[in-house]
GROMACS .gro file of C-alpha atoms in nm:
model
  236
    1SER     CA    1   1.064   0.745  -2.219
    2PRO     CA    2   1.064   0.379  -2.115
    3ALA     CA    3   0.909   0.294  -2.451
    4ARG     CA    4   1.217   0.409  -2.644
    5LEU     CA    5   1.410   0.104  -2.760
    6ALA     CA    6   1.762   0.064  -2.894
    7LEU     CA    7   1.808  -0.289  -3.025
    8ASP     CA    8   2.182  -0.251  -3.066
    9LEU     CA    9   2.211  -0.182  -2.691
   10ALA     CA   10   2.004  -0.480  -2.573
   11TRP     CA   11   2.130  -0.610  -2.237
   12ALA     CA   12   2.419  -0.363  -2.245
   13PRO     CA   13   2.595  -0.311  -1.908
   14PRO     CA   14   2.596   0.025  -1.727
   15SER     CA   15   2.781   0.302  -1.906
   16ALA     CA   16   2.822   0.679  -1.897
   17SER     CA   17   2.522   0.735  -2.124
   18ARG     CA   18   2.309   0.474  -1.943
   19PRO     CA   19   2.408   0.457  -1.575
   20PHE     CA   20   2.182   0.157  -1.503
   21GLY     CA   21   2.248  -0.020  -1.832
   22SER     CA   22   1.994  -0.157  -2.077
   23GLY     CA   23   1.739  -0.433  -2.062
   24ASP     CA   24   1.540  -0.634  -2.312
   25ALA     CA   25   1.526  -0.473  -2.659
   26GLY     CA   26   1.759  -0.199  -2.538
   27VAL     CA   27   1.523  -0.026  -2.297
   28ASP     CA   28   1.698   0.228  -2.075
   29LEU     CA   29   1.678   0.084  -1.723
   30LEU     CA   30   1.709   0.426  -1.560
   31ALA     CA   31   1.402   0.549  -1.748
   32LEU     CA   32   1.215   0.225  -1.681
   33VAL     CA   33   1.292   0.228  -1.306
   34SER     CA   34   1.203   0.597  -1.273
   35HIS     CA   35   0.865   0.569  -1.444
   36ALA     CA   36   0.780   0.238  -1.277
   37THR     CA   37   0.865   0.375  -0.932
   38VAL     CA   38   0.656   0.689  -0.976
   39ARG     CA   39   0.357   0.488  -1.098
   40ALA     CA   40   0.392   0.233  -0.818
   41LEU     CA   41   0.410   0.510  -0.557
   42ALA     CA   42   0.103   0.681  -0.702
   43LEU     CA   43  -0.092   0.356  -0.689
   44ALA     CA   44   0.027   0.286  -0.334
   45ALA     CA   45  -0.066   0.637  -0.219
   46LEU     CA   46  -0.419   0.616  -0.360
   47VAL     CA   47  -0.486   0.270  -0.215
   48SER     CA   48  -0.345   0.365   0.127
   49LEU     CA   49  -0.545   0.688   0.130
   50PHE     CA   50  -0.861   0.494   0.054
   51GLY     CA   51  -0.787   0.244   0.331
   52PHE     CA   52  -0.714   0.525   0.576
   53LEU     CA   53  -1.027   0.725   0.496
   54VAL     CA   54  -1.255   0.421   0.513
   55GLY     CA   55  -1.094   0.208   0.781
   56THR     CA   56  -1.001   0.470   1.040
   57PRO     CA   57  -1.350   0.616   1.101
   58LEU     CA   58  -1.502   0.268   1.087
   59GLY     CA   59  -1.259   0.127   1.343
   60ALA     CA   60  -1.286   0.434   1.567
   61ALA     CA   61  -1.666   0.407   1.566
   62ALA     CA   62  -1.643   0.036   1.648
   63GLY     CA   63  -1.417   0.107   1.946
   64ILE     CA   64  -1.654   0.371   2.080
   65PHE     CA   65  -1.994   0.215   2.013
   66ARG     CA   66  -1.881  -0.137   2.118
   67GLY     CA   67  -2.139  -0.415   2.125
   68ARG     CA   68  -2.272  -0.573   1.810
   69PHE     CA   69  -2.130  -0.305   1.582
   70GLU     CA   70  -1.776  -0.372   1.706
   71ARG     CA   71  -1.816  -0.749   1.677
   72TRP     CA   72  -1.940  -0.732   1.319
   73THR     CA   73  -1.670  -0.484   1.222
   74LEU     CA   74  -1.393  -0.704   1.360
   75ARG     CA   75  -1.547  -1.012   1.197
   76ALA     CA   76  -1.546  -0.831   0.865
   77CYS     CA   77  -1.177  -0.747   0.921
   78ASP     CA   78  -1.105  -1.114   0.998
   79LEU     CA   79  -1.286  -1.223   0.684
   80VAL     CA   80  -1.099  -0.978   0.462
   81GLN     CA   81  -0.757  -1.042   0.614
   82SER     CA   82  -0.794  -1.420   0.615
   83PHE     CA   83  -0.786  -1.425   0.234
   84PRO     CA   84  -0.448  -1.319   0.088
   85THR     CA   85  -0.476  -1.008  -0.126
   86PHE     CA   86  -0.235  -1.150  -0.383
   87LEU     CA   87  -0.452  -1.457  -0.441
   88LEU     CA   88  -0.759  -1.235  -0.473
   89ALA     CA   89  -0.576  -1.022  -0.726
   90LEU     CA   90  -0.472  -1.333  -0.922
   91ALA     CA   91  -0.831  -1.456  -0.933
   92VAL     CA   92  -0.976  -1.121  -1.040
   93LEU     CA   93  -0.707  -1.011  -1.285
   94SER     CA   94  -0.697  -1.351  -1.453
   95ALA     CA   95  -1.055  -1.290  -1.562
   96VAL     CA   96  -0.970  -0.946  -1.708
   97ARG     CA   97  -0.859  -0.943  -2.069
   98SER     CA   98  -0.616  -0.651  -2.027
   99PRO     CA   99  -0.547  -0.572  -1.660
  100SER     CA  100  -0.452  -0.211  -1.586
  101ARG     CA  101  -0.342  -0.023  -1.278
  102LEU     CA  102  -0.705   0.072  -1.223
  103HIS     CA  103  -0.799  -0.295  -1.188
  104ILE     CA  104  -0.502  -0.359  -0.960
  105GLY     CA  105  -0.590  -0.059  -0.743
  106LEU     CA  106  -0.954  -0.165  -0.711
  107VAL     CA  107  -0.853  -0.514  -0.599
  108PHE     CA  108  -0.616  -0.378  -0.336
  109CYS     CA  109  -0.881  -0.132  -0.213
  110VAL     CA  110  -1.108  -0.426  -0.128
  111THR     CA  111  -0.873  -0.529   0.152
  112ALA     CA  112  -0.684  -0.205   0.225
  113TRP     CA  113  -0.932  -0.073   0.484
  114ALA     CA  114  -0.919  -0.374   0.719
  115PRO     CA  115  -0.577  -0.314   0.885
  116PHE     CA  116  -0.664   0.051   0.943
  117ALA     CA  117  -0.997  -0.044   1.100
  118ARG     CA  118  -0.837  -0.300   1.331
  119VAL     CA  119  -0.567  -0.060   1.454
  120ALA     CA  120  -0.819   0.222   1.496
  121ALA     CA  121  -1.061  -0.003   1.688
  122ALA     CA  122  -0.791  -0.112   1.932
  123GLN     CA  123  -0.680   0.246   1.996
  124ALA     CA  124  -1.036   0.376   2.021
  125ARG     CA  125  -1.119   0.111   2.279
  126VAL     CA  126  -0.840   0.249   2.499
  127LEU     CA  127  -0.931   0.612   2.433
  128SER     CA  128  -1.298   0.550   2.516
  129GLU     CA  129  -1.201   0.513   2.881
  130SER     CA  130  -0.983   0.825   2.894
  131GLN     CA  131  -1.078   1.127   3.100
  132PHE     CA  132  -1.132   1.369   2.811
  133VAL     CA  133  -1.380   1.130   2.647
  134GLU     CA  134  -1.566   1.087   2.975
  135ALA     CA  135  -1.572   1.464   3.015
  136ALA     CA  136  -1.711   1.505   2.663
  137ARG     CA  137  -1.985   1.254   2.740
  138ALA     CA  138  -2.066   1.434   3.064
  139LEU     CA  139  -2.104   1.758   2.869
  140GLY     CA  140  -2.363   1.590   2.646
  141LEU     CA  141  -2.152   1.537   2.336
  142GLY     CA  142  -2.287   1.258   2.115
  143SER     CA  143  -2.092   0.943   2.025
  144VAL     CA  144  -2.050   1.044   1.660
  145ALA     CA  145  -1.907   1.382   1.758
  146ILE     CA  146  -1.676   1.215   2.011
  147VAL     CA  147  -1.542   0.985   1.740
  148PHE     CA  148  -1.457   1.266   1.496
  149VAL     CA  149  -1.361   1.543   1.741
  150HIS     CA  150  -1.174   1.356   2.015
  151VAL     CA  151  -1.095   0.996   1.918
  152ILE     CA  152  -0.972   1.010   1.557
  153PRO     CA  153  -0.727   1.302   1.615
  154ASN     CA  154  -0.573   1.112   1.907
  155LEU     CA  155  -0.520   0.785   1.721
  156LEU     CA  156  -0.358   0.929   1.410
  157GLY     CA  157  -0.011   0.847   1.544
  158PRO     CA  158  -0.052   0.466   1.554
  159VAL     CA  159  -0.268   0.462   1.241
  160SER     CA  160  -0.014   0.666   1.043
  161VAL     CA  161   0.237   0.383   1.076
  162GLN     CA  162  -0.011   0.160   0.895
  163ILE     CA  163  -0.012   0.401   0.599
  164GLY     CA  164   0.350   0.323   0.516
  165THR     CA  165   0.302  -0.048   0.579
  166SER     CA  166  -0.002  -0.056   0.353
  167ALA     CA  167   0.174   0.142   0.080
  168ALA     CA  168   0.477  -0.087   0.094
  169GLY     CA  169   0.245  -0.386   0.065
  170VAL     CA  170   0.081  -0.237  -0.245
  171VAL     CA  171   0.421  -0.181  -0.407
  172LEU     CA  172   0.525  -0.540  -0.335
  173GLY     CA  173   0.189  -0.672  -0.454
  174GLU     CA  174   0.203  -0.475  -0.777
  175THR     CA  175   0.560  -0.596  -0.828
  176ALA     CA  176   0.455  -0.960  -0.776
  177LEU     CA  177   0.165  -0.925  -1.020
  178GLY     CA  178   0.394  -0.775  -1.282
  179PHE     CA  179   0.641  -1.057  -1.229
  180VAL     CA  180   0.379  -1.326  -1.303
  181GLY     CA  181   0.253  -1.139  -1.609
  182LEU     CA  182  -0.059  -0.974  -1.464
  183GLY     CA  183   0.082  -0.625  -1.437
  184PRO     CA  184   0.002  -0.320  -1.649
  185PRO     CA  185  -0.005  -0.390  -2.025
  186ASP     CA  186   0.258  -0.122  -2.096
  187GLY     CA  187   0.518  -0.330  -1.909
  188VAL     CA  188   0.634  -0.031  -1.705
  189SER     CA  189   0.648  -0.190  -1.362
  190LEU     CA  190   0.913  -0.311  -1.122
  191GLY     CA  191   0.776  -0.663  -1.152
  192SER     CA  192   0.828  -0.665  -1.528
  193LEU     CA  193   1.183  -0.544  -1.473
  194ILE     CA  194   1.255  -0.827  -1.229
  195GLU     CA  195   1.104  -1.073  -1.476
  196GLN     CA  196   1.346  -0.945  -1.740
  197GLY     CA  197   1.630  -0.990  -1.494
  198THR     CA  198   1.545  -1.351  -1.415
  199LEU     CA  199   1.527  -1.440  -1.784
  200ALA     CA  200   1.876  -1.297  -1.842
  201MET     CA  201   2.030  -1.360  -1.502
  202LEU     CA  202   2.357  -1.499  -1.638
  203ARG     CA  203   2.385  -1.283  -1.947
  204ALA     CA  204   2.293  -0.949  -1.787
  205PRO     CA  205   2.293  -0.973  -1.406
  206HIS     CA  206   2.271  -0.595  -1.373
  207VAL     CA  207   1.905  -0.601  -1.480
  208LEU     CA  208   1.795  -0.819  -1.189
  209THR     CA  209   2.016  -0.620  -0.951
  210VAL     CA  210   1.860  -0.289  -1.055
  211GLY     CA  211   1.506  -0.427  -1.015
  212ALA     CA  212   1.569  -0.588  -0.677
  213VAL     CA  213   1.745  -0.283  -0.533
  214ALA     CA  214   1.465  -0.055  -0.658
  215VAL     CA  215   1.197  -0.264  -0.485
  216ILE     CA  216   1.395  -0.274  -0.159
  217LEU     CA  217   1.457   0.100  -0.161
  218VAL     CA  218   1.096   0.192  -0.242
  219SER     CA  219   0.936  -0.036   0.018
  220GLY     CA  220   1.196   0.051   0.282
  221SER     CA  221   1.156   0.424   0.220
  222LEU     CA  222   0.780   0.397   0.268
  223GLN     CA  223   0.830   0.225   0.604
  224LEU     CA  224   1.076   0.494   0.717
  225ALA     CA  225   0.843   0.769   0.598
  226SER     CA  226   0.555   0.625   0.801
  227GLU     CA  227   0.770   0.626   1.113
  228GLY     CA  228   0.860   0.989   1.049
  229VAL     CA  229   0.493   1.078   1.010
  230ARG     CA  230   0.412   0.899   1.335
  231ARG     CA  231   0.674   1.099   1.525
  232TRP     CA  232   0.556   1.426   1.367
  233VAL     CA  233   0.193   1.356   1.459
  234HIS     CA  234   0.297   1.260   1.811
  235LEU     CA  235   0.493   1.582   1.854
  236GLU     CA  236   0.204   1.786   1.722
   0.00000   0.00000   0.00000
């Protein structure tokens, strides 16, 4: 458990019993990194799934229907993406007495759909002029059915790359919020770990090293996973 403390092992270097060493108040860094990574990945998966389920159909519909609907959809994307998510999170979470991962996830969901909608709209605009879409229209298939039956399945490849990018952004955002003190109240986050490392950079440099390497590995793995999903969808 990351809540188990051993004051006599505070800031202890890596050893056989504690491969990653100890942090503030003797917390086991291996336990802290493991729990923080799992929770960050769960948060990133939920936010990315929300963005995918909301943004992809919206963007696909905008690319097919065109006209005023497409213009307003893209303007909404511009509005959402013009305001940094981190600043929005700072403004919202500063007003919350005890911010939790639920609050963090809700803030990220406000902007998570926009990149998916923009990518889907661009791909749908190209697919709307393809032969199989024209054939579906000639057979009398409605625009809504075309979006869900023909367009969305054929744009999953490009959109799937955005899933990993969005998830990596959530991990980095949650880490940054934890670093400035607006993370989960239990302190089990990669940002809190990096904050510990900066406070004891000279006395226990291994703490900052463990936190930084964990963030790099998690965000990089999500990017690589999204590329693998894209290739799998393309092959299918």
